[in-house]
mmCIF file of C-alpha atoms in Angstrom:
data_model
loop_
_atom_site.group_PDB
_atom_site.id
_atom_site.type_symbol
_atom_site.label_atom_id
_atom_site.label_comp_id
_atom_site.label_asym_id
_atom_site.label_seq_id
_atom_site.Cartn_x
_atom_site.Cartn_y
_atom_site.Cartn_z
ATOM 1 C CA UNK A 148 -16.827 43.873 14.210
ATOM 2 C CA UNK A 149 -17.309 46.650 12.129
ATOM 3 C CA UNK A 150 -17.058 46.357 8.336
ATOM 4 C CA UNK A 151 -18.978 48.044 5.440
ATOM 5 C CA UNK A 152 -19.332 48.921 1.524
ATOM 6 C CA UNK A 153 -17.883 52.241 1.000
ATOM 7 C CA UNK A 154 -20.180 55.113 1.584
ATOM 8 C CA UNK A 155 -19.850 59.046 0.530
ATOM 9 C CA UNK A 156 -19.733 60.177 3.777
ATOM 10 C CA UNK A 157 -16.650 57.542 5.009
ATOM 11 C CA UNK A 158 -13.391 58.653 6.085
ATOM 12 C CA UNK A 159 -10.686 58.818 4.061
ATOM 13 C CA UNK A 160 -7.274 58.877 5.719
ATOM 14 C CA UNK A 161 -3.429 59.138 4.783
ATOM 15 C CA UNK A 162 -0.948 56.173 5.226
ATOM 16 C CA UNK A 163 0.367 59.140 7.643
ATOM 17 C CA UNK A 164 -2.687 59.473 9.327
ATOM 18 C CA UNK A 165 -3.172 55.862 9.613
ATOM 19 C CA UNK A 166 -0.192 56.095 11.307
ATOM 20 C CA UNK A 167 -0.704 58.398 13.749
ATOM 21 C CA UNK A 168 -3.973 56.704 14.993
ATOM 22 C CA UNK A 169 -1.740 53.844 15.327
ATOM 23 C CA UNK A 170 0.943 55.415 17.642
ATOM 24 C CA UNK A 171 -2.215 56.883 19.725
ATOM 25 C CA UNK A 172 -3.576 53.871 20.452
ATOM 26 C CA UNK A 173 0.095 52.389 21.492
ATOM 27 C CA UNK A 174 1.435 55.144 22.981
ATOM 28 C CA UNK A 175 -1.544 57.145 24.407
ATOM 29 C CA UNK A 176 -4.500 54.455 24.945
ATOM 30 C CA UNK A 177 -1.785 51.585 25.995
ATOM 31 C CA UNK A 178 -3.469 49.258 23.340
ATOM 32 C CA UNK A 179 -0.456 46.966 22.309
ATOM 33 C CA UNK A 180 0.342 46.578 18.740
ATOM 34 C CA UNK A 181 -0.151 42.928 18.960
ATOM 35 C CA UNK A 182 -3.875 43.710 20.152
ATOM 36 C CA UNK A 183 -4.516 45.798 16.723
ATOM 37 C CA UNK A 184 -2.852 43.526 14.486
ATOM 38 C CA UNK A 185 -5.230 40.909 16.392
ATOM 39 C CA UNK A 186 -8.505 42.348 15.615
ATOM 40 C CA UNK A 187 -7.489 43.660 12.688
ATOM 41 C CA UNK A 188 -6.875 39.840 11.239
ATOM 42 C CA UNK A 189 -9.728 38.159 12.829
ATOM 43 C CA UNK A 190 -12.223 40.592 11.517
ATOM 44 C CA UNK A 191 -10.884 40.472 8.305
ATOM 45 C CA UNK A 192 -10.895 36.665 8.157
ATOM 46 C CA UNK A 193 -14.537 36.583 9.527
ATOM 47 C CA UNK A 194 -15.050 38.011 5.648
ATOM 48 C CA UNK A 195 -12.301 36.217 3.806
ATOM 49 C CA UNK A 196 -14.035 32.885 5.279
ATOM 50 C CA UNK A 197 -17.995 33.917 4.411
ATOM 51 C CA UNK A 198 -16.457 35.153 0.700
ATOM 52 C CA UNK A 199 -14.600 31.331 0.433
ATOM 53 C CA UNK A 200 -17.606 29.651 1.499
ATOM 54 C CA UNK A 201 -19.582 31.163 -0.990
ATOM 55 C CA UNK A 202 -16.604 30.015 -4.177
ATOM 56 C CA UNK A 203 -17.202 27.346 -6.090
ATOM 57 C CA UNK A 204 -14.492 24.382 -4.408
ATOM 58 C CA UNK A 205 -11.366 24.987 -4.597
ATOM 59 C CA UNK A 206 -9.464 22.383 -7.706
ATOM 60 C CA UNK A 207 -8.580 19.424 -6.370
ATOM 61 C CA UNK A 208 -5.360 19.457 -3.617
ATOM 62 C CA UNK A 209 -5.745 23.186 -3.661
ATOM 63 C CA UNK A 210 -6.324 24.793 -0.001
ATOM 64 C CA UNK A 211 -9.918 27.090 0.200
ATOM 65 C CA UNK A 212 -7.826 30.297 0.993
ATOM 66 C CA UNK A 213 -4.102 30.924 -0.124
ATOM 67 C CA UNK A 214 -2.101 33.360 2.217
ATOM 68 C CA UNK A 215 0.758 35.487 0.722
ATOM 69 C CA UNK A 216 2.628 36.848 3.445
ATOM 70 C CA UNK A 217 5.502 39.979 3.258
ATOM 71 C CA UNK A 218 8.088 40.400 6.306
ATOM 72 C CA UNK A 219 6.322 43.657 7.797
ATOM 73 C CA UNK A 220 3.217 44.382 10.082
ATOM 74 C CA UNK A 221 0.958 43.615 6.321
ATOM 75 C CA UNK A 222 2.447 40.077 6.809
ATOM 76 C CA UNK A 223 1.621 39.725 10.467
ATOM 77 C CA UNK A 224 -2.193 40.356 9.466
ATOM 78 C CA UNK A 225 -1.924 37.759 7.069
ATOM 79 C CA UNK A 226 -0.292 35.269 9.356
ATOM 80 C CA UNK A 227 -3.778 36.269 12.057
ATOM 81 C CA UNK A 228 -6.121 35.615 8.952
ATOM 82 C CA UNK A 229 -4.733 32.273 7.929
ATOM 83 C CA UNK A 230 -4.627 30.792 12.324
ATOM 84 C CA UNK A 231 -8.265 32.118 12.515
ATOM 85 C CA UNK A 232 -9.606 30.288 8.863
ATOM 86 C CA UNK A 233 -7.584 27.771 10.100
ATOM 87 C CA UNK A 234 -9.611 28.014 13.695
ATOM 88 C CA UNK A 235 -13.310 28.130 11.153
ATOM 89 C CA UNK A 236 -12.521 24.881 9.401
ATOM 90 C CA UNK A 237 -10.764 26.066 6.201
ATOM 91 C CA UNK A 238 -7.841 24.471 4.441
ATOM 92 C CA UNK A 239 -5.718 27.278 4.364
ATOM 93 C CA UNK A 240 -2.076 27.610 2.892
ATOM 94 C CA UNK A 241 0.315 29.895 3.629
ATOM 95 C CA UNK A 242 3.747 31.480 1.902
ATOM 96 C CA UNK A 243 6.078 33.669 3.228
ATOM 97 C CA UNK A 244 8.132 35.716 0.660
ATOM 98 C CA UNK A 245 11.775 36.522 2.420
ATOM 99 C CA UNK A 246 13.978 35.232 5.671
ATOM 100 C CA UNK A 247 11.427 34.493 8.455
ATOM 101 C CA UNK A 248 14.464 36.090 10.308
ATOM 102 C CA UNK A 249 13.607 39.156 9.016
ATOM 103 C CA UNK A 250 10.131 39.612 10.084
ATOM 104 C CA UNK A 251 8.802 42.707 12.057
ATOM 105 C CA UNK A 252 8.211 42.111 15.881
ATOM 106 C CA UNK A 253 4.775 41.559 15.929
ATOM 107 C CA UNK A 254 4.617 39.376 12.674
ATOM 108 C CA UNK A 255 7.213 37.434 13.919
ATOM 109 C CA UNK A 256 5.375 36.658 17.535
ATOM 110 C CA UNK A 257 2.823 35.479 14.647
ATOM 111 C CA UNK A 258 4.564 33.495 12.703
ATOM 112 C CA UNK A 259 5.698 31.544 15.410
ATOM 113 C CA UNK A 260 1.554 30.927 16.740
ATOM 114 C CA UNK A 261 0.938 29.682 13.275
ATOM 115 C CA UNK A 262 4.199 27.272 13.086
ATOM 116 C CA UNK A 263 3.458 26.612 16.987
ATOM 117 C CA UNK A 264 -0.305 25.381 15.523
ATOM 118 C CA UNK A 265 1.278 22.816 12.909
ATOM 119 C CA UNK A 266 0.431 25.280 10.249
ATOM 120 C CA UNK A 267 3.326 25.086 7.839
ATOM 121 C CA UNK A 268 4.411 28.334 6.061
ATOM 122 C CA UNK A 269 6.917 27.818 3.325
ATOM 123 C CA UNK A 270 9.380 29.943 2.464
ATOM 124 C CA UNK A 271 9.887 31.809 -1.031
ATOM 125 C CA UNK A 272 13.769 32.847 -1.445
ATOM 126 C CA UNK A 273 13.612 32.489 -4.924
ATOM 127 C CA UNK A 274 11.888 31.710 -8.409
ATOM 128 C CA UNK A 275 12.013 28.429 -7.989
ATOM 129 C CA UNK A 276 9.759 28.200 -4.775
ATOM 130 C CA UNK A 277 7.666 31.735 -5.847
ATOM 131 C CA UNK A 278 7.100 29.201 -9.124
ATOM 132 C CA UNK A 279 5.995 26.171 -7.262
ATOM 133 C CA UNK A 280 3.643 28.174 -4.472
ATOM 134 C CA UNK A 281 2.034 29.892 -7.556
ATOM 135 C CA UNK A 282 1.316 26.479 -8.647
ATOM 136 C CA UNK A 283 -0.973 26.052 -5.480
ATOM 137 C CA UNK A 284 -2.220 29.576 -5.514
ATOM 138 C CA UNK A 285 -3.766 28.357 -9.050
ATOM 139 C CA UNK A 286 -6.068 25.539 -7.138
ATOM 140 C CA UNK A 287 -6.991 27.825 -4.233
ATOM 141 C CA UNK A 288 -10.988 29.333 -4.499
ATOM 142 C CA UNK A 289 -9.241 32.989 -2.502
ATOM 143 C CA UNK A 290 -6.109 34.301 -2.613
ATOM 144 C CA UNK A 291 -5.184 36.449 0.065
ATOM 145 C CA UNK A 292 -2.301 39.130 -0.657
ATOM 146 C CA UNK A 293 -0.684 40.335 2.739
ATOM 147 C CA UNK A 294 2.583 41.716 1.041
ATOM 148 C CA UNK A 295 2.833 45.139 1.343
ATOM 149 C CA UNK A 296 0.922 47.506 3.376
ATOM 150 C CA UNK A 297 0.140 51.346 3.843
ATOM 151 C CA UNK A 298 3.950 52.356 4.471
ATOM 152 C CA UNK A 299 5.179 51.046 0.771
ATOM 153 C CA UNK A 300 5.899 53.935 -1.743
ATOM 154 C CA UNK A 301 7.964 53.549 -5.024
ATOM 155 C CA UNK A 302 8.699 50.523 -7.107
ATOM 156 C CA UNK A 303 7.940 46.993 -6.002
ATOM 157 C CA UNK A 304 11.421 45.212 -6.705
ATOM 158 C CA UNK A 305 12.465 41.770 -7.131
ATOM 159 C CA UNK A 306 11.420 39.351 -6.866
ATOM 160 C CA UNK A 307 8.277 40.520 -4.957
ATOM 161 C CA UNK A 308 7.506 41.686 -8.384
ATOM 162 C CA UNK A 309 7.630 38.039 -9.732
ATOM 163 C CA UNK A 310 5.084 37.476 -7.141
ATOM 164 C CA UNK A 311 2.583 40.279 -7.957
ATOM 165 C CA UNK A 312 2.888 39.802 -11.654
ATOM 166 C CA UNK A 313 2.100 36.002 -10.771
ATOM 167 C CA UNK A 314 -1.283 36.740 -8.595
ATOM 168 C CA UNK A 315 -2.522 38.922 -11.099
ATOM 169 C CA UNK A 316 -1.768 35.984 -13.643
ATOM 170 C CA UNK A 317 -4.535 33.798 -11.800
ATOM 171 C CA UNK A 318 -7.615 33.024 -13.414
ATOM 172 C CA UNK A 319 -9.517 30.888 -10.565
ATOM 173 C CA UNK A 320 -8.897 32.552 -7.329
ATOM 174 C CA UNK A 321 -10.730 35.594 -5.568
ATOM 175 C CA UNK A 322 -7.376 37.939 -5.241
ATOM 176 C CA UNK A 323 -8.283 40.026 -1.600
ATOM 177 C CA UNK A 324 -6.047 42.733 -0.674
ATOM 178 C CA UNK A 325 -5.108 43.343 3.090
ATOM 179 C CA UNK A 326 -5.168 47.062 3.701
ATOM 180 C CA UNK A 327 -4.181 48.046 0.410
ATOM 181 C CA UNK A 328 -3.037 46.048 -2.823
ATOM 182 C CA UNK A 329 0.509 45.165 -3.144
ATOM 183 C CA UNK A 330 2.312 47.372 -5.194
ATOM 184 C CA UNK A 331 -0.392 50.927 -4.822
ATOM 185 C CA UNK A 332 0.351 53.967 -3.062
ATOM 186 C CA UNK A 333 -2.127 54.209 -0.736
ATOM 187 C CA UNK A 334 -2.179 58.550 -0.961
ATOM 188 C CA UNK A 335 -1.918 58.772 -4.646
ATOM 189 C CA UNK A 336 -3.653 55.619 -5.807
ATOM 190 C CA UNK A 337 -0.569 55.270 -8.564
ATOM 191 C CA UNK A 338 1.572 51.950 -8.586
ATOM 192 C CA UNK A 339 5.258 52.590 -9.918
ATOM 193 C CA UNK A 340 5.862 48.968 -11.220
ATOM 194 C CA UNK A 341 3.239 46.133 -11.090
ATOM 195 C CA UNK A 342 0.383 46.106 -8.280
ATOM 196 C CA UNK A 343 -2.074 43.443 -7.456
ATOM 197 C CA UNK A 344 -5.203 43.529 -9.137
ATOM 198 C CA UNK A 345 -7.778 42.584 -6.019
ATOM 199 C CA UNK A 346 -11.339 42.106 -6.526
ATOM 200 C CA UNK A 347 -11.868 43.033 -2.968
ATOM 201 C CA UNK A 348 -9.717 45.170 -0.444
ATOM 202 C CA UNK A 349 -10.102 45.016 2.990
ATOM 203 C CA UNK A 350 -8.433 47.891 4.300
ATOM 204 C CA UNK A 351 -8.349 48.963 8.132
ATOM 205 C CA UNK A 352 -9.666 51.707 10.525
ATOM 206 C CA UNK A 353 -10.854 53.937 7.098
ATOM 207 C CA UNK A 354 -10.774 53.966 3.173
ATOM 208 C CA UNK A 355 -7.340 54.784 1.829
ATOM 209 C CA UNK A 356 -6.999 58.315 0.085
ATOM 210 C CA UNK A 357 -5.720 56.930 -3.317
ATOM 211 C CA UNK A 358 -8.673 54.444 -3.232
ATOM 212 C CA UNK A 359 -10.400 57.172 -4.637
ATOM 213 C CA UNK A 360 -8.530 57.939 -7.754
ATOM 214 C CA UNK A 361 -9.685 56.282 -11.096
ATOM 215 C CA UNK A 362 -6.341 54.819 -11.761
ATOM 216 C CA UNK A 363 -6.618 52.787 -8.187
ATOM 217 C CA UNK A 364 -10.149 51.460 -9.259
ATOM 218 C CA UNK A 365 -8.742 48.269 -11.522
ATOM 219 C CA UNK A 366 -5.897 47.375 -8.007
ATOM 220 C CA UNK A 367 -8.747 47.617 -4.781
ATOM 221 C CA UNK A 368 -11.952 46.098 -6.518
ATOM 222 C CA UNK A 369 -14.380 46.577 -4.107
ATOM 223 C CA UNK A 370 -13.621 48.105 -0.654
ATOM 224 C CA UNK A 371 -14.398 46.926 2.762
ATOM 225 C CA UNK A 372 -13.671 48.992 5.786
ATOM 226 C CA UNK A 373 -12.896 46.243 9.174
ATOM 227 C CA UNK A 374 -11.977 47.913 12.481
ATOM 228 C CA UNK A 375 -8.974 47.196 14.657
ATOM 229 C CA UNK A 376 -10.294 48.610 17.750
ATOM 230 C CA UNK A 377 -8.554 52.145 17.539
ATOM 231 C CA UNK A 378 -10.555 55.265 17.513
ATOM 232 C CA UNK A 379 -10.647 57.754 14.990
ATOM 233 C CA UNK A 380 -10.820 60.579 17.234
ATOM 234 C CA UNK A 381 -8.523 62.298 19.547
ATOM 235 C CA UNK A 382 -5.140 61.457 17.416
ATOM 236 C CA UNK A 383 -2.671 63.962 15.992
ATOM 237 C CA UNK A 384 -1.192 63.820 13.080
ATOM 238 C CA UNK A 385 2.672 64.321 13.336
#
């Protein structure tokens, strides 16, 4: 696995950029999607589960590491993270915010290994359920926020707003970001309407470009680059 603290001399890369490396390794290496999306949520969880071994317990009945899932490919990583804490030992928890009808492809093949495993994942349709899985999130040592990846721009609606504004209410948990926090624009670094306030980001392949800018700072925390098994060269940007 590759992961480290951000250095000067790291990449920085586009969510368009990030994209394109994507489509070469699908298109042009024959690396299926599943395969990133794979490594990319095992290597993050090899942190996640190191960071929630090193928390103080989680309160009582709460799970070590809380998993906040969104519908797209952001989702699908958090769906790998929470089978392979589950694989290490950890009580792990997981909520799904939407239809799991309406999940992308590959999150969906995931969501199915996870309910396949025993591993329930409740389903947040409204306040009433985003209320009571916030009441769990409160007992969990780590929080993990799989919403929304690279690809979101403008404002965060409702009700995943309810949710955001909720995980940044949390005084126990360490909040980790997948990729990028809920809510940011990964180029400009600028959140519209709320955006999660992680203490850690793990983002994928490189450092985001709007993880640079000063107003990002308070949303990624401190930034940890994992790999996903794609290469950074030979990709074109289209």
């Amino acid at each position: 696995m590759s992961k480290r603290s951000p250095q000067v001399e790291d990449p920085c890369l586009t969510a368009a950029q990030c994209r394109a490396v994507d489509r070469y390794a699908i298109e042009r290496l024959g690396i299926p999607g599943l395969v990133l999306m794979e490594n990319a949520g095992r290597n993050a969880a090899e942190l996640i589960a190191r960071w929630a071994r090193q928390r103080p317990a989680p309160a009582p009945g709460g799970p070590d590491v809380a998993v906040v899932c969104g519908r797209g490919n952001n989702g699908g990583d958090g769906l790998v993270i929470a089978r392979h804490l589950l694989l290490r030992g950890l009580r792990v928890s997981v909520d799904l915010l939407g239809d799991p009808a309406g999940l992308s492809p590959d999150a969906a093949v995931n969501y199915r290994v996870v309910t396949n495993m025993g591993l329930k994942v409740r389903v947040m349709r409204n306040g009433r359920q985003i209320a009571a899985a916030a009441r769990v999130w409160r007992r969990s040592a780590v929080l993990v926020d799989a919403l929304l990846g690279t690809g979101f721009t403008g404002p965060v609606r409702q009700p995943m707003a309810d949710v955001i504004r909720r995980i940044n209410a949390l005084a126990r948990p360490l909040i980790v970001a997948i990729d990028v926090p809920s809510g940011l624009d990964a180029d400009t670094g600028e959140a519209s309407g709320p955006a999660v306030r992680a203490h850690r980001t793990i983002t994928f392949l490189a450092r985001k470009l709007g993880f640079s800018k000063r107003r990002a700072r308070p949303c990624v925390g401190r930034v940890y680059v994992a790999d996903i098994g794609a290469p950074l060269i030979g990709y074109q940007e289209t």
